[in-house]
């Protein structure tokens, strides 16, 4: 079983899985961000039972597990995603001022 799992969960597959998880399932839409900024507690309460929130929660858990099992693949993909998002968003400057990356 272990050999089969290693064949399936090769570096390329894990990288692709992470990119799909990050860019298609985890990111908030602009409308989500506006609602959250308006009232973060209310937004969190509304999404608690929402299917979309459950998908995001499951995606977060998947990324955590992949990071534990495949840190050599997960860390570079996550760093690349953060860098890309900071670089391509209007909020990049404020994120750069607030985000501290530790090894």
mmCIF file of N, CA and C in Angstrom:
data_model
loop_
_atom_site.group_PDB
_atom_site.id
_atom_site.type_symbol
_atom_site.label_atom_id
_atom_site.label_comp_id
_atom_site.label_asym_id
_atom_site.label_seq_id
_atom_site.Cartn_x
_atom_site.Cartn_y
_atom_site.Cartn_z
ATOM 1 N N UNK A 1 0.828 -1.187 0.000
ATOM 2 C CA UNK A 1 0.000 0.000 0.000
ATOM 3 C C UNK A 1 0.871 1.249 0.000
ATOM 4 N N UNK A 2 1.913 1.257 0.790
ATOM 5 C CA UNK A 2 2.785 2.417 0.884
ATOM 6 C C UNK A 2 3.422 2.750 -0.465
ATOM 7 N N UNK A 3 3.853 1.722 -1.182
ATOM 8 C CA UNK A 3 4.471 1.936 -2.498
ATOM 9 C C UNK A 3 3.462 2.531 -3.474
ATOM 10 N N UNK A 4 2.230 2.057 -3.426
ATOM 11 C CA UNK A 4 1.179 2.581 -4.296
ATOM 12 C C UNK A 4 0.894 4.036 -3.969
ATOM 13 N N UNK A 5 0.817 4.361 -2.688
ATOM 14 C CA UNK A 5 0.595 5.748 -2.286
ATOM 15 C C UNK A 5 1.735 6.652 -2.744
ATOM 16 N N UNK A 6 2.961 6.159 -2.663
ATOM 17 C CA UNK A 6 4.100 6.961 -3.120
ATOM 18 C C UNK A 6 4.035 7.192 -4.630
ATOM 19 N N UNK A 7 3.536 6.195 -5.370
ATOM 20 C CA UNK A 7 3.400 6.370 -6.816
ATOM 21 C C UNK A 7 2.319 7.407 -7.133
ATOM 22 N N UNK A 8 1.214 7.341 -6.432
ATOM 23 C CA UNK A 8 0.110 8.274 -6.683
ATOM 24 C C UNK A 8 0.476 9.677 -6.214
ATOM 25 N N UNK A 9 0.969 9.780 -4.994
ATOM 26 C CA UNK A 9 1.282 11.080 -4.407
ATOM 27 C C UNK A 9 2.736 11.453 -4.681
ATOM 28 N N UNK A 10 3.076 11.513 -5.967
ATOM 29 C CA UNK A 10 4.418 11.962 -6.327
ATOM 30 C C UNK A 10 4.458 13.486 -6.246
ATOM 31 N N UNK A 11 5.639 14.069 -6.369
ATOM 32 C CA UNK A 11 5.801 15.519 -6.209
ATOM 33 C C UNK A 11 4.926 16.316 -7.172
ATOM 34 N N UNK A 12 4.831 15.865 -8.415
ATOM 35 C CA UNK A 12 4.021 16.578 -9.395
ATOM 36 C C UNK A 12 2.545 16.581 -9.039
ATOM 37 N N UNK A 13 2.041 15.430 -8.585
ATOM 38 C CA UNK A 13 0.640 15.341 -8.202
ATOM 39 C C UNK A 13 0.346 16.211 -6.988
ATOM 40 N N UNK A 14 1.228 16.157 -5.998
ATOM 41 C CA UNK A 14 1.026 16.960 -4.780
ATOM 42 C C UNK A 14 1.047 18.446 -5.121
ATOM 43 N N UNK A 15 1.969 18.859 -5.974
ATOM 44 C CA UNK A 15 2.054 20.260 -6.393
ATOM 45 C C UNK A 15 0.779 20.690 -7.114
ATOM 46 N N UNK A 16 0.293 19.871 -8.025
ATOM 47 C CA UNK A 16 -0.944 20.178 -8.743
ATOM 48 C C UNK A 16 -2.130 20.236 -7.791
ATOM 49 N N UNK A 17 -2.208 19.286 -6.891
ATOM 50 C CA UNK A 17 -3.277 19.252 -5.897
ATOM 51 C C UNK A 17 -3.272 20.521 -5.051
ATOM 52 N N UNK A 18 -2.108 20.947 -4.628
ATOM 53 C CA UNK A 18 -1.997 22.170 -3.828
ATOM 54 C C UNK A 18 -2.435 23.397 -4.619
ATOM 55 N N UNK A 19 -2.013 23.494 -5.860
ATOM 56 C CA UNK A 19 -2.395 24.648 -6.672
ATOM 57 C C UNK A 19 -3.902 24.709 -6.889
ATOM 58 N N UNK A 20 -4.528 23.575 -7.131
ATOM 59 C CA UNK A 20 -5.982 23.548 -7.275
ATOM 60 C C UNK A 20 -6.636 23.949 -5.953
ATOM 61 N N UNK A 21 -6.136 23.399 -4.867
ATOM 62 C CA UNK A 21 -6.706 23.709 -3.549
ATOM 63 C C UNK A 21 -6.591 25.197 -3.236
ATOM 64 N N UNK A 22 -5.436 25.773 -3.503
ATOM 65 C CA UNK A 22 -5.212 27.181 -3.166
ATOM 66 C C UNK A 22 -6.011 28.104 -4.069
ATOM 67 N N UNK A 23 -5.859 27.940 -5.382
ATOM 68 C CA UNK A 23 -6.407 28.914 -6.319
ATOM 69 C C UNK A 23 -7.872 28.694 -6.678
ATOM 70 N N UNK A 24 -8.385 27.482 -6.488
ATOM 71 C CA UNK A 24 -9.780 27.225 -6.869
ATOM 72 C C UNK A 24 -10.706 27.061 -5.668
ATOM 73 N N UNK A 25 -10.176 26.624 -4.536
ATOM 74 C CA UNK A 25 -11.051 26.304 -3.404
ATOM 75 C C UNK A 25 -10.846 27.192 -2.181
ATOM 76 N N UNK A 26 -9.647 27.693 -1.979
ATOM 77 C CA UNK A 26 -9.345 28.384 -0.731
ATOM 78 C C UNK A 26 -9.503 29.901 -0.812
ATOM 79 N N UNK A 27 -9.157 30.485 -1.937
ATOM 80 C CA UNK A 27 -9.167 31.941 -2.034
ATOM 81 C C UNK A 27 -10.564 32.522 -1.880
ATOM 82 N N UNK A 28 -10.620 33.648 -1.199
ATOM 83 C CA UNK A 28 -11.877 34.365 -1.045
ATOM 84 C C UNK A 28 -12.135 35.226 -2.271
ATOM 85 N N UNK A 29 -13.400 35.339 -2.638
ATOM 86 C CA UNK A 29 -13.797 36.233 -3.725
ATOM 87 C C UNK A 29 -13.808 37.658 -3.174
ATOM 88 N N UNK A 30 -13.695 38.662 -4.051
ATOM 89 C CA UNK A 30 -13.744 40.057 -3.583
ATOM 90 C C UNK A 30 -14.987 40.357 -2.748
ATOM 91 N N UNK A 31 -16.122 39.795 -3.119
ATOM 92 C CA UNK A 31 -17.344 40.033 -2.336
ATOM 93 C C UNK A 31 -17.227 39.431 -0.934
ATOM 94 N N UNK A 32 -16.548 38.286 -0.809
ATOM 95 C CA UNK A 32 -16.323 37.682 0.509
ATOM 96 C C UNK A 32 -15.465 38.603 1.377
ATOM 97 N N UNK A 33 -14.441 39.148 0.775
ATOM 98 C CA UNK A 33 -13.533 40.034 1.520
ATOM 99 C C UNK A 33 -14.268 41.281 1.979
ATOM 100 N N UNK A 34 -15.109 41.853 1.112
ATOM 101 C CA UNK A 34 -15.869 43.045 1.493
ATOM 102 C C UNK A 34 -16.816 42.750 2.650
ATOM 103 N N UNK A 35 -17.493 41.612 2.572
ATOM 104 C CA UNK A 35 -18.402 41.231 3.663
ATOM 105 C C UNK A 35 -17.629 41.015 4.960
ATOM 106 N N UNK A 36 -16.478 40.357 4.864
ATOM 107 C CA UNK A 36 -15.668 40.092 6.037
ATOM 108 C C UNK A 36 -15.159 41.393 6.648
ATOM 109 N N UNK A 37 -14.714 42.327 5.803
ATOM 110 C CA UNK A 37 -14.214 43.605 6.309
ATOM 111 C C UNK A 37 -15.325 44.410 6.979
ATOM 112 N N UNK A 38 -16.547 44.292 6.467
ATOM 113 C CA UNK A 38 -17.672 45.035 7.035
ATOM 114 C C UNK A 38 -18.023 44.532 8.432
ATOM 115 N N UNK A 39 -18.041 43.225 8.619
ATOM 116 C CA UNK A 39 -18.366 42.644 9.924
ATOM 117 C C UNK A 39 -17.844 41.219 9.972
ATOM 118 N N UNK A 40 -16.628 41.064 10.439
ATOM 119 C CA UNK A 40 -15.963 39.758 10.402
ATOM 120 C C UNK A 40 -16.683 38.705 11.245
ATOM 121 N N UNK A 41 -17.204 39.089 12.386
ATOM 122 C CA UNK A 41 -17.899 38.107 13.235
ATOM 123 C C UNK A 41 -19.180 37.623 12.579
ATOM 124 N N UNK A 42 -19.951 38.538 12.020
ATOM 125 C CA UNK A 42 -21.189 38.169 11.346
ATOM 126 C C UNK A 42 -20.883 37.307 10.119
ATOM 127 N N UNK A 43 -19.859 37.672 9.383
ATOM 128 C CA UNK A 43 -19.464 36.906 8.201
ATOM 129 C C UNK A 43 -19.107 35.468 8.592
ATOM 130 N N UNK A 44 -18.328 35.318 9.638
ATOM 131 C CA UNK A 44 -17.927 33.982 10.091
ATOM 132 C C UNK A 44 -19.131 33.173 10.546
ATOM 133 N N UNK A 45 -20.058 33.807 11.239
ATOM 134 C CA UNK A 45 -21.247 33.097 11.710
ATOM 135 C C UNK A 45 -22.133 32.657 10.542
ATOM 136 N N UNK A 46 -22.282 33.522 9.542
ATOM 137 C CA UNK A 46 -23.104 33.184 8.375
ATOM 138 C C UNK A 46 -22.509 32.025 7.591
ATOM 139 N N UNK A 47 -21.197 31.996 7.489
ATOM 140 C CA UNK A 47 -20.546 30.963 6.693
ATOM 141 C C UNK A 47 -20.365 29.645 7.436
ATOM 142 N N UNK A 48 -20.606 29.649 8.711
ATOM 143 C CA UNK A 48 -20.377 28.443 9.510
ATOM 144 C C UNK A 48 -21.124 27.237 8.947
ATOM 145 N N UNK A 49 -22.346 27.434 8.516
ATOM 146 C CA UNK A 49 -23.155 26.336 7.985
ATOM 147 C C UNK A 49 -23.208 26.321 6.460
ATOM 148 N N UNK A 50 -22.512 27.238 5.833
ATOM 149 C CA UNK A 50 -22.511 27.339 4.380
ATOM 150 C C UNK A 50 -21.622 26.255 3.775
ATOM 151 N N UNK A 51 -22.087 25.630 2.693
ATOM 152 C CA UNK A 51 -21.303 24.582 2.033
ATOM 153 C C UNK A 51 -19.964 25.106 1.543
ATOM 154 N N UNK A 52 -19.943 26.336 1.043
ATOM 155 C CA UNK A 52 -18.687 26.904 0.549
ATOM 156 C C UNK A 52 -17.657 26.996 1.672
ATOM 157 N N UNK A 53 -18.095 27.376 2.845
ATOM 158 C CA UNK A 53 -17.183 27.455 3.981
ATOM 159 C C UNK A 53 -16.681 26.066 4.355
ATOM 160 N N UNK A 54 -17.543 25.068 4.272
ATOM 161 C CA UNK A 54 -17.125 23.712 4.587
ATOM 162 C C UNK A 54 -16.065 23.226 3.605
ATOM 163 N N UNK A 55 -16.183 23.610 2.340
ATOM 164 C CA UNK A 55 -15.169 23.265 1.352
ATOM 165 C C UNK A 55 -13.859 23.950 1.695
ATOM 166 N N UNK A 56 -13.923 25.207 2.083
ATOM 167 C CA UNK A 56 -12.698 25.924 2.461
ATOM 168 C C UNK A 56 -12.055 25.296 3.695
ATOM 169 N N UNK A 57 -12.878 24.914 4.645
ATOM 170 C CA UNK A 57 -12.366 24.282 5.849
ATOM 171 C C UNK A 57 -11.688 22.952 5.514
ATOM 172 N N UNK A 58 -12.323 22.161 4.665
ATOM 173 C CA UNK A 58 -11.735 20.880 4.250
ATOM 174 C C UNK A 58 -10.452 21.111 3.456
ATOM 175 N N UNK A 59 -10.436 22.157 2.630
ATOM 176 C CA UNK A 59 -9.237 22.485 1.856
ATOM 177 C C UNK A 59 -8.100 22.870 2.785
ATOM 178 N N UNK A 60 -8.406 23.645 3.797
ATOM 179 C CA UNK A 60 -7.398 24.042 4.785
ATOM 180 C C UNK A 60 -6.810 22.811 5.458
ATOM 181 N N UNK A 61 -7.681 21.874 5.834
ATOM 182 C CA UNK A 61 -7.224 20.633 6.467
ATOM 183 C C UNK A 61 -6.363 19.820 5.516
ATOM 184 N N UNK A 62 -6.755 19.738 4.253
ATOM 185 C CA UNK A 62 -5.963 19.017 3.248
ATOM 186 C C UNK A 62 -4.571 19.622 3.130
ATOM 187 N N UNK A 63 -4.498 20.938 3.046
ATOM 188 C CA UNK A 63 -3.198 21.609 2.921
ATOM 189 C C UNK A 63 -2.337 21.353 4.151
ATOM 190 N N UNK A 64 -2.944 21.387 5.331
ATOM 191 C CA UNK A 64 -2.196 21.090 6.560
ATOM 192 C C UNK A 64 -1.603 19.685 6.522
ATOM 193 N N UNK A 65 -2.397 18.714 6.111
ATOM 194 C CA UNK A 65 -1.922 17.330 6.054
ATOM 195 C C UNK A 65 -0.825 17.159 5.001
ATOM 196 N N UNK A 66 -1.024 17.775 3.851
ATOM 197 C CA UNK A 66 0.010 17.699 2.810
ATOM 198 C C UNK A 66 1.309 18.342 3.291
ATOM 199 N N UNK A 67 1.193 19.430 4.039
ATOM 200 C CA UNK A 67 2.391 20.098 4.557
ATOM 201 C C UNK A 67 3.139 19.218 5.552
ATOM 202 N N UNK A 68 2.422 18.436 6.317
ATOM 203 C CA UNK A 68 3.073 17.536 7.276
ATOM 204 C C UNK A 68 3.770 16.367 6.573
ATOM 205 N N UNK A 69 3.106 15.820 5.553
ATOM 206 C CA UNK A 69 3.614 14.628 4.894
ATOM 207 C C UNK A 69 4.608 14.965 3.777
ATOM 208 N N UNK A 70 4.379 16.072 3.078
ATOM 209 C CA UNK A 70 5.209 16.455 1.938
ATOM 210 C C UNK A 70 5.737 17.889 2.088
ATOM 211 N N UNK A 71 6.466 18.192 3.154
ATOM 212 C CA UNK A 71 6.908 19.576 3.357
ATOM 213 C C UNK A 71 7.828 20.081 2.242
ATOM 214 N N UNK A 72 8.608 19.191 1.650
ATOM 215 C CA UNK A 72 9.542 19.603 0.602
ATOM 216 C C UNK A 72 8.809 20.093 -0.647
ATOM 217 N N UNK A 73 7.579 19.657 -0.858
ATOM 218 C CA UNK A 73 6.776 20.102 -1.996
ATOM 219 C C UNK A 73 5.852 21.236 -1.574
ATOM 220 N N UNK A 74 5.232 21.083 -0.419
ATOM 221 C CA UNK A 74 4.207 22.016 0.033
ATOM 222 C C UNK A 74 4.757 23.413 0.304
ATOM 223 N N UNK A 75 5.866 23.505 0.990
ATOM 224 C CA UNK A 75 6.404 24.822 1.363
ATOM 225 C C UNK A 75 6.712 25.703 0.149
ATOM 226 N N UNK A 76 7.417 25.195 -0.864
ATOM 227 C CA UNK A 76 7.666 26.048 -2.034
ATOM 228 C C UNK A 76 6.386 26.471 -2.766
ATOM 229 N N UNK A 77 5.403 25.566 -2.846
ATOM 230 C CA UNK A 77 4.142 25.909 -3.519
ATOM 231 C C UNK A 77 3.409 26.991 -2.732
ATOM 232 N N UNK A 78 3.355 26.862 -1.420
ATOM 233 C CA UNK A 78 2.682 27.869 -0.592
ATOM 234 C C UNK A 78 3.398 29.214 -0.660
ATOM 235 N N UNK A 79 4.718 29.190 -0.617
ATOM 236 C CA UNK A 79 5.486 30.443 -0.712
ATOM 237 C C UNK A 79 5.264 31.111 -2.064
ATOM 238 N N UNK A 80 5.235 30.318 -3.115
ATOM 239 C CA UNK A 80 4.989 30.853 -4.446
ATOM 240 C C UNK A 80 3.601 31.473 -4.537
ATOM 241 N N UNK A 81 2.612 30.813 -3.955
ATOM 242 C CA UNK A 81 1.242 31.336 -3.967
ATOM 243 C C UNK A 81 1.151 32.655 -3.219
ATOM 244 N N UNK A 82 1.772 32.722 -2.046
ATOM 245 C CA UNK A 82 1.751 33.968 -1.268
ATOM 246 C C UNK A 82 2.438 35.074 -2.052
ATOM 247 N N UNK A 83 3.607 34.780 -2.607
ATOM 248 C CA UNK A 83 4.327 35.795 -3.382
ATOM 249 C C UNK A 83 3.514 36.272 -4.578
ATOM 250 N N UNK A 84 2.869 35.344 -5.273
ATOM 251 C CA UNK A 84 2.060 35.694 -6.445
ATOM 252 C C UNK A 84 0.874 36.555 -6.040
ATOM 253 N N UNK A 85 0.213 36.188 -4.949
ATOM 254 C CA UNK A 85 -0.949 36.946 -4.501
ATOM 255 C C UNK A 85 -0.567 38.339 -4.029
ATOM 256 N N UNK A 86 0.537 38.440 -3.331
ATOM 257 C CA UNK A 86 0.996 39.742 -2.854
ATOM 258 C C UNK A 86 1.389 40.616 -4.038
ATOM 259 N N UNK A 87 2.072 40.028 -4.983
ATOM 260 C CA UNK A 87 2.549 40.773 -6.156
ATOM 261 C C UNK A 87 1.391 41.239 -7.046
ATOM 262 N N UNK A 88 0.344 40.425 -7.194
ATOM 263 C CA UNK A 88 -0.729 40.714 -8.135
ATOM 264 C C UNK A 88 -1.943 41.409 -7.537
ATOM 265 N N UNK A 89 -1.950 41.662 -6.251
ATOM 266 C CA UNK A 89 -3.105 42.279 -5.603
ATOM 267 C C UNK A 89 -2.811 43.703 -5.187
ATOM 268 N N UNK A 90 -3.876 44.485 -5.110
ATOM 269 C CA UNK A 90 -3.760 45.851 -4.610
ATOM 270 C C UNK A 90 -3.336 45.871 -3.146
ATOM 271 N N UNK A 91 -3.620 44.779 -2.442
ATOM 272 C CA UNK A 91 -3.296 44.736 -1.016
ATOM 273 C C UNK A 91 -1.860 44.311 -0.779
ATOM 274 N N UNK A 92 -1.119 44.072 -1.844
ATOM 275 C CA UNK A 92 0.244 43.582 -1.717
ATOM 276 C C UNK A 92 1.111 44.421 -0.806
ATOM 277 N N UNK A 93 1.051 45.739 -0.954
ATOM 278 C CA UNK A 93 1.893 46.604 -0.131
ATOM 279 C C UNK A 93 1.567 46.454 1.349
ATOM 280 N N UNK A 94 0.280 46.457 1.680
ATOM 281 C CA UNK A 94 -0.078 46.335 3.092
ATOM 282 C C UNK A 94 0.257 44.944 3.620
ATOM 283 N N UNK A 95 0.124 43.914 2.788
ATOM 284 C CA UNK A 95 0.502 42.573 3.229
ATOM 285 C C UNK A 95 1.995 42.488 3.475
ATOM 286 N N UNK A 96 2.783 43.078 2.588
ATOM 287 C CA UNK A 96 4.230 43.061 2.775
ATOM 288 C C UNK A 96 4.630 43.723 4.081
ATOM 289 N N UNK A 97 3.881 44.715 4.485
ATOM 290 C CA UNK A 97 4.187 45.414 5.729
ATOM 291 C C UNK A 97 3.795 44.594 6.946
ATOM 292 N N UNK A 98 2.821 43.667 6.791
ATOM 293 C CA UNK A 98 2.321 42.919 7.940
ATOM 294 C C UNK A 98 2.803 41.476 8.023
ATOM 295 N N UNK A 99 3.208 40.900 6.898
ATOM 296 C CA UNK A 99 3.557 39.476 6.866
ATOM 297 C C UNK A 99 5.028 39.282 7.170
ATOM 298 N N UNK A 100 5.308 38.404 8.107
ATOM 299 C CA UNK A 100 6.674 38.045 8.433
ATOM 300 C C UNK A 100 6.808 36.560 8.151
ATOM 301 N N UNK A 101 7.754 36.215 7.302
ATOM 302 C CA UNK A 101 7.947 34.816 6.917
ATOM 303 C C UNK A 101 9.095 34.240 7.722
ATOM 304 N N UNK A 102 8.812 33.124 8.381
ATOM 305 C CA UNK A 102 9.840 32.453 9.182
ATOM 306 C C UNK A 102 10.168 31.113 8.555
ATOM 307 N N UNK A 103 11.395 30.694 8.702
ATOM 308 C CA UNK A 103 11.802 29.367 8.199
ATOM 309 C C UNK A 103 11.398 28.296 9.182
#
